[in-house]
mmCIF file of C-alpha atoms in Angstrom:
data_model
loop_
_atom_site.group_PDB
_atom_site.id
_atom_site.type_symbol
_atom_site.label_atom_id
_atom_site.label_comp_id
_atom_site.label_asym_id
_atom_site.label_seq_id
_atom_site.Cartn_x
_atom_site.Cartn_y
_atom_site.Cartn_z
ATOM 1 C CA MET A 1 29.440 272.626 83.824
ATOM 2 C CA ARG A 2 28.163 271.194 80.629
ATOM 3 C CA HIS A 3 25.830 274.088 79.701
ATOM 4 C CA LEU A 4 29.130 276.622 80.565
ATOM 5 C CA ILE A 5 30.726 274.604 77.599
ATOM 6 C CA ALA A 6 27.980 274.444 75.881
ATOM 7 C CA THR A 7 27.239 278.590 75.963
ATOM 8 C CA VAL A 8 30.830 279.170 75.016
ATOM 9 C CA VAL A 9 30.657 276.912 72.028
ATOM 10 C CA LEU A 10 27.660 278.294 70.670
ATOM 11 C CA ILE A 11 27.996 282.006 70.921
ATOM 12 C CA PRO A 12 30.886 281.816 68.608
ATOM 13 C CA ALA A 13 29.281 279.220 66.164
ATOM 14 C CA MET A 14 26.298 282.023 65.905
ATOM 15 C CA PHE A 15 28.705 284.841 65.365
ATOM 16 C CA TRP A 16 30.488 283.257 62.700
ATOM 17 C CA GLY A 17 27.405 281.800 60.969
ATOM 18 C CA ARG A 18 25.846 285.275 60.853
ATOM 19 C CA ILE A 19 29.058 286.518 59.662
ATOM 20 C CA PHE A 20 29.053 283.716 56.870
ATOM 21 C CA ALA A 21 25.575 284.221 55.851
ATOM 22 C CA GLN A 22 26.065 288.140 55.464
ATOM 23 C CA THR A 23 28.957 287.381 53.331
ATOM 24 C CA THR A 24 27.570 284.473 51.538
ATOM 25 C CA THR A 25 24.448 287.249 50.925
ATOM 26 C CA ASP A 26 26.274 289.791 49.652
ATOM 27 C CA THR A 27 28.706 287.678 47.439
ATOM 28 C CA ILE A 28 26.133 285.264 46.171
ATOM 29 C CA PRO A 29 25.743 285.586 42.102
ATOM 30 C CA ARG A 30 22.480 287.320 41.008
ATOM 31 C CA THR A 31 21.077 288.745 37.545
ATOM 32 C CA PRO A 32 20.918 292.946 37.009
ATOM 33 C CA HIS A 33 17.453 292.974 37.892
ATOM 34 C CA GLN A 34 17.968 290.704 41.316
ATOM 35 C CA GLN A 35 20.830 293.094 42.150
ATOM 36 C CA LYS A 36 19.006 296.219 41.735
ATOM 37 C CA VAL A 37 16.375 295.019 44.083
ATOM 38 C CA TRP A 38 18.548 293.835 46.492
ATOM 39 C CA GLU A 39 20.551 297.218 46.774
ATOM 40 C CA HIS A 40 16.987 299.124 46.791
ATOM 41 C CA ARG A 41 16.125 296.711 50.069
ATOM 42 C CA GLN A 42 19.385 297.888 51.554
ATOM 43 C CA ARG A 43 18.516 301.159 50.792
ATOM 44 C CA VAL A 44 15.497 300.871 52.511
ATOM 45 C CA ASN A 45 16.632 298.803 55.290
ATOM 46 C CA ASP A 46 19.244 301.715 56.258
ATOM 47 C CA LEU A 47 16.460 304.235 55.799
ATOM 48 C CA ILE A 48 14.817 302.701 58.453
ATOM 49 C CA ARG A 49 17.124 302.733 60.707
ATOM 50 C CA ARG A 50 18.071 305.749 60.728
ATOM 51 C CA GLU A 51 14.824 307.127 61.042
ATOM 52 C CA GLU A 52 14.355 305.376 64.247
ATOM 53 C CA GLU A 53 17.801 306.345 65.460
ATOM 54 C CA GLY A 54 16.383 310.279 64.503
ATOM 55 C CA VAL A 55 18.923 310.950 61.655
ATOM 56 C CA LEU A 56 17.815 312.394 58.454
ATOM 57 C CA ALA A 57 19.125 310.525 55.767
ATOM 58 C CA TYR A 58 18.056 311.242 51.866
ATOM 59 C CA ASN A 59 18.971 312.022 48.088
ATOM 60 C CA LYS A 60 17.332 314.995 47.586
ATOM 61 C CA GLN A 61 14.641 317.055 49.123
ATOM 62 C CA PHE A 62 12.163 319.689 47.610
ATOM 63 C CA ALA A 63 10.565 322.343 49.720
ATOM 64 C CA PHE A 64 8.093 324.895 49.266
ATOM 65 C CA GLY A 65 7.859 327.888 51.236
ATOM 66 C CA ILE A 66 5.704 330.507 52.597
ATOM 67 C CA LYS A 67 7.838 333.396 54.074
ATOM 68 C CA LEU A 68 7.037 336.273 56.385
ATOM 69 C CA ALA A 69 9.646 339.194 56.582
ATOM 70 C CA THR A 70 9.647 342.362 58.082
ATOM 71 C CA ASP A 71 9.459 344.094 55.025
ATOM 72 C CA GLY A 72 7.023 342.217 53.041
ATOM 73 C CA TYR A 73 6.110 338.519 52.237
ATOM 74 C CA GLY A 74 6.688 336.177 49.345
ATOM 75 C CA LEU A 75 7.214 332.931 48.286
ATOM 76 C CA SER A 76 10.165 329.784 47.860
ATOM 77 C CA TYR A 77 11.219 326.518 46.095
ATOM 78 C CA GLU A 78 14.160 324.390 47.180
ATOM 79 C CA ILE A 79 16.075 321.924 45.873
ATOM 80 C CA GLY A 80 18.496 320.173 48.107
ATOM 81 C CA TRP A 81 21.224 317.242 47.214
ATOM 82 C CA MET A 82 22.809 315.604 50.756
ATOM 83 C CA LYS A 83 26.445 315.036 50.156
ATOM 84 C CA SER A 84 26.915 313.512 53.757
ATOM 85 C CA LEU A 85 25.063 313.322 56.807
ATOM 86 C CA ARG A 86 25.881 316.891 57.790
ATOM 87 C CA TRP A 87 26.600 318.518 54.528
ATOM 88 C CA THR A 88 23.769 319.616 51.990
ATOM 89 C CA ASN A 89 24.017 321.586 48.598
ATOM 90 C CA ILE A 90 20.921 323.812 48.402
ATOM 91 C CA LEU A 91 19.166 325.560 45.151
ATOM 92 C CA GLN A 92 16.832 328.370 45.808
ATOM 93 C CA PHE A 93 14.289 330.320 44.090
ATOM 94 C CA GLU A 94 12.157 333.015 45.755
ATOM 95 C CA LEU A 95 9.741 335.534 44.591
ATOM 96 C CA ASN A 96 8.609 338.403 46.775
ATOM 97 C CA GLU A 97 7.217 341.505 47.981
ATOM 98 C CA LYS A 98 8.604 344.801 49.415
ATOM 99 C CA LYS A 99 7.020 347.061 50.822
ATOM 100 C CA SER A 100 8.613 350.342 52.434
ATOM 101 C CA PRO A 101 7.839 350.997 56.174
ATOM 102 C CA LYS A 102 6.382 354.366 55.376
ATOM 103 C CA GLU A 103 3.435 352.769 53.834
ATOM 104 C CA TYR A 104 0.206 353.770 54.753
ATOM 105 C CA LYS A 105 -3.074 352.862 53.253
ATOM 106 C CA VAL A 106 -5.669 355.327 53.246
ATOM 107 C CA SER A 107 -9.906 354.545 53.011
ATOM 108 C CA VAL A 108 -12.952 356.847 52.753
ATOM 109 C CA SER A 109 -12.936 357.572 56.340
ATOM 110 C CA ASP A 110 -9.418 358.967 56.049
ATOM 111 C CA ASN A 111 -10.327 361.147 53.213
ATOM 112 C CA PRO A 112 -13.539 362.475 51.991
ATOM 113 C CA TYR A 113 -12.243 362.788 48.678
ATOM 114 C CA THR A 114 -12.130 358.778 48.640
ATOM 115 C CA SER A 115 -13.923 357.168 45.785
ATOM 116 C CA GLY A 116 -13.663 353.749 48.734
ATOM 117 C CA THR A 117 -11.146 351.878 46.646
ATOM 118 C CA PRO A 118 -8.297 352.281 49.607
ATOM 119 C CA PHE A 119 -4.792 353.531 48.006
ATOM 120 C CA ILE A 120 -1.317 353.735 49.577
ATOM 121 C CA TYR A 121 -0.834 357.459 49.762
ATOM 122 C CA GLY A 122 2.602 358.346 48.182
ATOM 123 C CA LYS A 123 3.863 355.073 47.146
ATOM 124 C CA GLN A 124 5.645 355.347 43.437
ATOM 125 C CA ASN A 125 6.109 351.629 42.760
ATOM 126 C CA TYR A 126 5.124 348.092 43.821
ATOM 127 C CA PHE A 127 8.511 346.202 44.187
ATOM 128 C CA TYR A 128 8.708 342.889 43.378
ATOM 129 C CA GLN A 129 12.180 340.357 43.351
ATOM 130 C CA PHE A 130 12.860 337.600 41.860
ATOM 131 C CA LYS A 131 16.348 335.531 43.630
ATOM 132 C CA LEU A 132 18.098 332.595 42.477
ATOM 133 C CA GLY A 133 20.685 331.371 45.404
ATOM 134 C CA PHE A 134 23.150 328.535 45.869
ATOM 135 C CA GLY A 135 24.345 327.447 49.381
ATOM 136 C CA GLN A 136 24.464 325.200 51.752
ATOM 137 C CA GLN A 137 22.626 323.026 54.908
ATOM 138 C CA TYR A 138 24.795 321.857 57.906
ATOM 139 C CA MET A 139 23.152 319.830 60.144
ATOM 140 C CA ILE A 140 23.906 321.001 63.748
ATOM 141 C CA GLY A 141 22.056 318.530 65.982
ATOM 142 C CA GLY A 142 19.387 315.768 64.861
ATOM 143 C CA LYS A 143 16.315 314.741 66.007
ATOM 144 C CA GLY A 144 17.675 312.427 68.689
ATOM 145 C CA ASN A 145 14.412 310.220 67.672
ATOM 146 C CA LYS A 146 12.002 310.444 65.340
ATOM 147 C CA ASN A 147 9.506 312.796 67.426
ATOM 148 C CA GLY A 148 12.545 315.395 68.080
ATOM 149 C CA VAL A 149 13.680 318.045 66.130
ATOM 150 C CA ALA A 150 16.795 318.462 63.796
ATOM 151 C CA VAL A 151 18.642 321.792 63.595
ATOM 152 C CA SER A 152 20.709 322.942 61.025
ATOM 153 C CA GLY A 153 22.200 326.043 59.581
ATOM 154 C CA ILE A 154 21.828 327.599 56.548
ATOM 155 C CA TYR A 155 23.802 330.166 54.493
ATOM 156 C CA ALA A 156 23.222 330.911 50.844
ATOM 157 C CA GLY A 157 23.253 333.737 48.154
ATOM 158 C CA GLY A 158 23.641 334.737 45.100
ATOM 159 C CA LEU A 159 21.233 337.046 41.733
ATOM 160 C CA SER A 160 18.461 339.152 42.707
ATOM 161 C CA LEU A 161 16.345 340.383 39.988
ATOM 162 C CA GLY A 162 14.439 343.631 41.050
ATOM 163 C CA ILE A 163 11.447 344.171 39.227
ATOM 164 C CA LEU A 164 9.462 347.760 39.465
ATOM 165 C CA ARG A 165 5.770 348.313 38.151
ATOM 166 C CA PRO A 166 4.110 351.672 38.629
ATOM 167 C CA TYR A 167 1.588 352.457 41.530
ATOM 168 C CA TYR A 168 -1.603 354.168 39.449
ATOM 169 C CA VAL A 169 -3.728 356.112 41.564
ATOM 170 C CA GLN A 170 -7.302 357.898 40.233
ATOM 171 C CA THR A 171 -7.944 361.896 40.165
ATOM 172 C CA GLU A 172 -9.860 364.504 37.847
ATOM 173 C CA ASP A 173 -8.589 366.175 35.073
ATOM 174 C CA SER A 174 -8.655 370.006 34.208
ATOM 175 C CA THR A 175 -12.527 368.484 32.552
ATOM 176 C CA GLY A 176 -13.954 367.102 35.971
ATOM 177 C CA GLN A 177 -13.201 363.545 34.185
ATOM 178 C CA VAL A 178 -11.346 360.416 36.939
ATOM 179 C CA ILE A 179 -8.495 359.309 35.434
ATOM 180 C CA ASN A 180 -5.713 356.949 36.403
ATOM 181 C CA ILE A 181 -2.476 358.367 36.522
ATOM 182 C CA LYS A 182 1.006 357.360 38.254
ATOM 183 C CA TYR A 183 4.150 358.983 39.699
ATOM 184 C CA ASN A 184 5.543 362.221 37.025
ATOM 185 C CA GLN A 185 8.363 363.987 38.502
ATOM 186 C CA GLN A 186 7.076 367.297 36.697
ATOM 187 C CA ASP A 187 3.114 367.073 37.639
ATOM 188 C CA SER A 188 4.063 365.552 41.195
ATOM 189 C CA ALA A 189 0.853 367.689 43.123
ATOM 190 C CA ALA A 190 -1.516 365.631 41.059
ATOM 191 C CA PHE A 191 -0.213 362.211 42.640
ATOM 192 C CA LEU A 192 -0.231 363.835 45.839
ATOM 193 C CA GLY A 193 -3.290 365.618 45.421
ATOM 194 C CA ASN A 194 -6.863 364.905 45.506
ATOM 195 C CA VAL A 195 -6.373 361.258 44.793
ATOM 196 C CA TYR A 196 -9.978 359.458 45.270
ATOM 197 C CA GLY A 197 -9.101 356.127 45.391
ATOM 198 C CA GLY A 198 -6.445 353.228 44.155
ATOM 199 C CA THR A 199 -6.805 351.180 40.705
ATOM 200 C CA GLY A 200 -6.296 347.478 41.999
ATOM 201 C CA LEU A 201 -3.860 345.210 41.047
ATOM 202 C CA GLY A 202 -4.685 345.714 36.819
ATOM 203 C CA THR A 203 -2.595 348.498 36.229
ATOM 204 C CA GLY A 204 1.343 349.055 35.077
ATOM 205 C CA TRP A 205 1.795 345.579 33.638
ATOM 206 C CA GLY A 206 3.420 346.678 30.861
ATOM 207 C CA GLU A 207 5.556 349.540 32.304
ATOM 208 C CA LEU A 208 8.073 347.294 34.271
ATOM 209 C CA ALA A 209 11.374 348.373 35.115
ATOM 210 C CA PHE A 210 14.261 346.165 36.192
ATOM 211 C CA LYS A 211 16.860 346.437 38.907
ATOM 212 C CA PRO A 212 19.387 343.738 39.076
ATOM 213 C CA GLY A 213 21.556 343.014 41.929
ATOM 214 C CA ILE A 214 22.777 340.203 44.828
ATOM 215 C CA HIS A 215 21.696 338.789 47.801
ATOM 216 C CA GLY A 216 22.866 336.329 50.777
ATOM 217 C CA LYS A 217 21.284 335.494 53.697
ATOM 218 C CA VAL A 218 21.831 333.194 56.628
ATOM 219 C CA ALA A 219 19.385 331.288 58.619
ATOM 220 C CA LEU A 220 18.514 328.236 61.381
ATOM 221 C CA ARG A 221 16.087 325.902 60.040
ATOM 222 C CA PHE A 222 14.120 323.544 62.928
ATOM 223 C CA ASP A 223 12.902 320.300 61.268
ATOM 224 C CA TYR A 224 10.179 319.340 63.456
ATOM 225 C CA GLY A 225 9.087 315.804 60.586
ATOM 226 C CA ARG A 226 8.423 313.067 62.441
ATOM 227 C CA TYR A 227 9.278 311.033 59.079
ATOM 228 C CA ASN A 228 12.435 311.447 57.036
ATOM 229 C CA GLU A 229 10.276 311.328 53.716
ATOM 230 C CA LEU A 230 8.470 314.301 54.489
ATOM 231 C CA LEU A 231 9.851 317.523 54.940
ATOM 232 C CA SER A 232 8.312 319.891 57.719
ATOM 233 C CA ALA A 233 10.377 322.861 58.826
ATOM 234 C CA ILE A 234 10.600 326.373 59.936
ATOM 235 C CA GLU A 235 13.273 328.948 59.050
ATOM 236 C CA VAL A 236 14.331 331.984 60.437
ATOM 237 C CA GLY A 237 16.983 334.086 59.340
ATOM 238 C CA VAL A 238 18.166 337.280 58.325
ATOM 239 C CA ASN A 239 18.487 338.606 54.482
ATOM 240 C CA ALA A 240 20.541 340.937 52.685
ATOM 241 C CA GLU A 241 20.028 342.502 49.184
ATOM 242 C CA TYR A 242 22.096 345.111 47.153
ATOM 243 C CA TYR A 243 21.048 346.454 43.465
ATOM 244 C CA PHE A 244 23.267 348.311 41.572
ATOM 245 C CA ASN A 245 20.476 351.274 41.490
ATOM 246 C CA LYS A 246 18.490 352.968 44.180
ATOM 247 C CA VAL A 247 14.587 351.696 44.174
ATOM 248 C CA PRO A 248 11.948 354.075 44.018
ATOM 249 C CA ILE A 249 9.278 353.044 46.137
ATOM 250 C CA MET A 250 7.627 355.947 47.693
ATOM 251 C CA VAL A 251 7.319 359.799 46.611
ATOM 252 C CA LEU A 252 8.264 360.958 50.247
ATOM 253 C CA ALA A 253 10.640 358.845 51.515
ATOM 254 C CA PRO A 254 14.560 358.437 50.840
ATOM 255 C CA ASN A 255 15.153 355.560 47.885
ATOM 256 C CA HIS A 256 17.423 352.757 48.596
ATOM 257 C CA ALA A 257 19.436 350.114 47.279
ATOM 258 C CA PHE A 258 20.567 348.211 50.239
ATOM 259 C CA PHE A 259 18.049 346.215 52.025
ATOM 260 C CA LEU A 260 18.320 344.440 54.911
ATOM 261 C CA ASN A 261 15.280 342.162 57.095
ATOM 262 C CA SER A 262 14.615 339.263 58.984
ATOM 263 C CA TYR A 263 12.003 336.600 58.510
ATOM 264 C CA VAL A 264 10.064 333.619 59.381
ATOM 265 C CA THR A 265 9.513 330.672 56.387
ATOM 266 C CA ILE A 266 6.899 327.791 56.904
ATOM 267 C CA GLU A 267 8.273 324.982 54.932
ATOM 268 C CA PHE A 268 6.884 321.886 53.961
ATOM 269 C CA GLY A 269 8.292 319.459 51.108
ATOM 270 C CA LYS A 270 9.189 315.774 50.638
ATOM 271 C CA ARG A 271 13.136 313.840 50.490
ATOM 272 C CA LYS A 272 13.631 310.805 48.367
#
């Protein structure tokens, strides 16, 4: 009986003692420096608790990505600001190269006239894109624990600046001298005729042309990183782009202003 009475008395005493201690700790006078130290400690403890529970919690995230698309490849960089446990605002930058499905690289084994430097027959322009986009990331499902995978949905859109660089090939002029030429509509026979080879990446940079447009995407992101402060994820999505003028990539293929592709991006970065 005495044990029962002691238990009944002790449990409320411990409960009220804990509340009193916490209240005292929260209200004790501190210097500005001590207050900052205490607040930092509280944030760290909260992050540790959420990490153990598998909850992604941060103020900002930074992610670098390597993208492989159905019509090209590219690099991306993202900054995110967490607004709640579900929503994060994101700002994205991308630099990509888009390729036509009609591209075919010719080598010396395919063409006896080729000098040995492979080239893409009928390619008129390289096509690069610089994109600036804003969107949001929505947490669909948390990790459950720190070894789990968090799933998020993403939508974003913004401006796209297409950059055309002329594609040069080597051929002969009327005197038999090897020259570098680009596509000319009035003299397409030379560009599509006896081509000796490509000219590499050093040509055409002083003749860039720009194609403004817009873009949008939807995606799923699978974050498998073990720790909250590190971002490790795979993003799978669909991207659409529209340019205000048609983009000439190939001579012998139709030009388009609208492009649709699917992509996979491997992302890594950090959170704080």
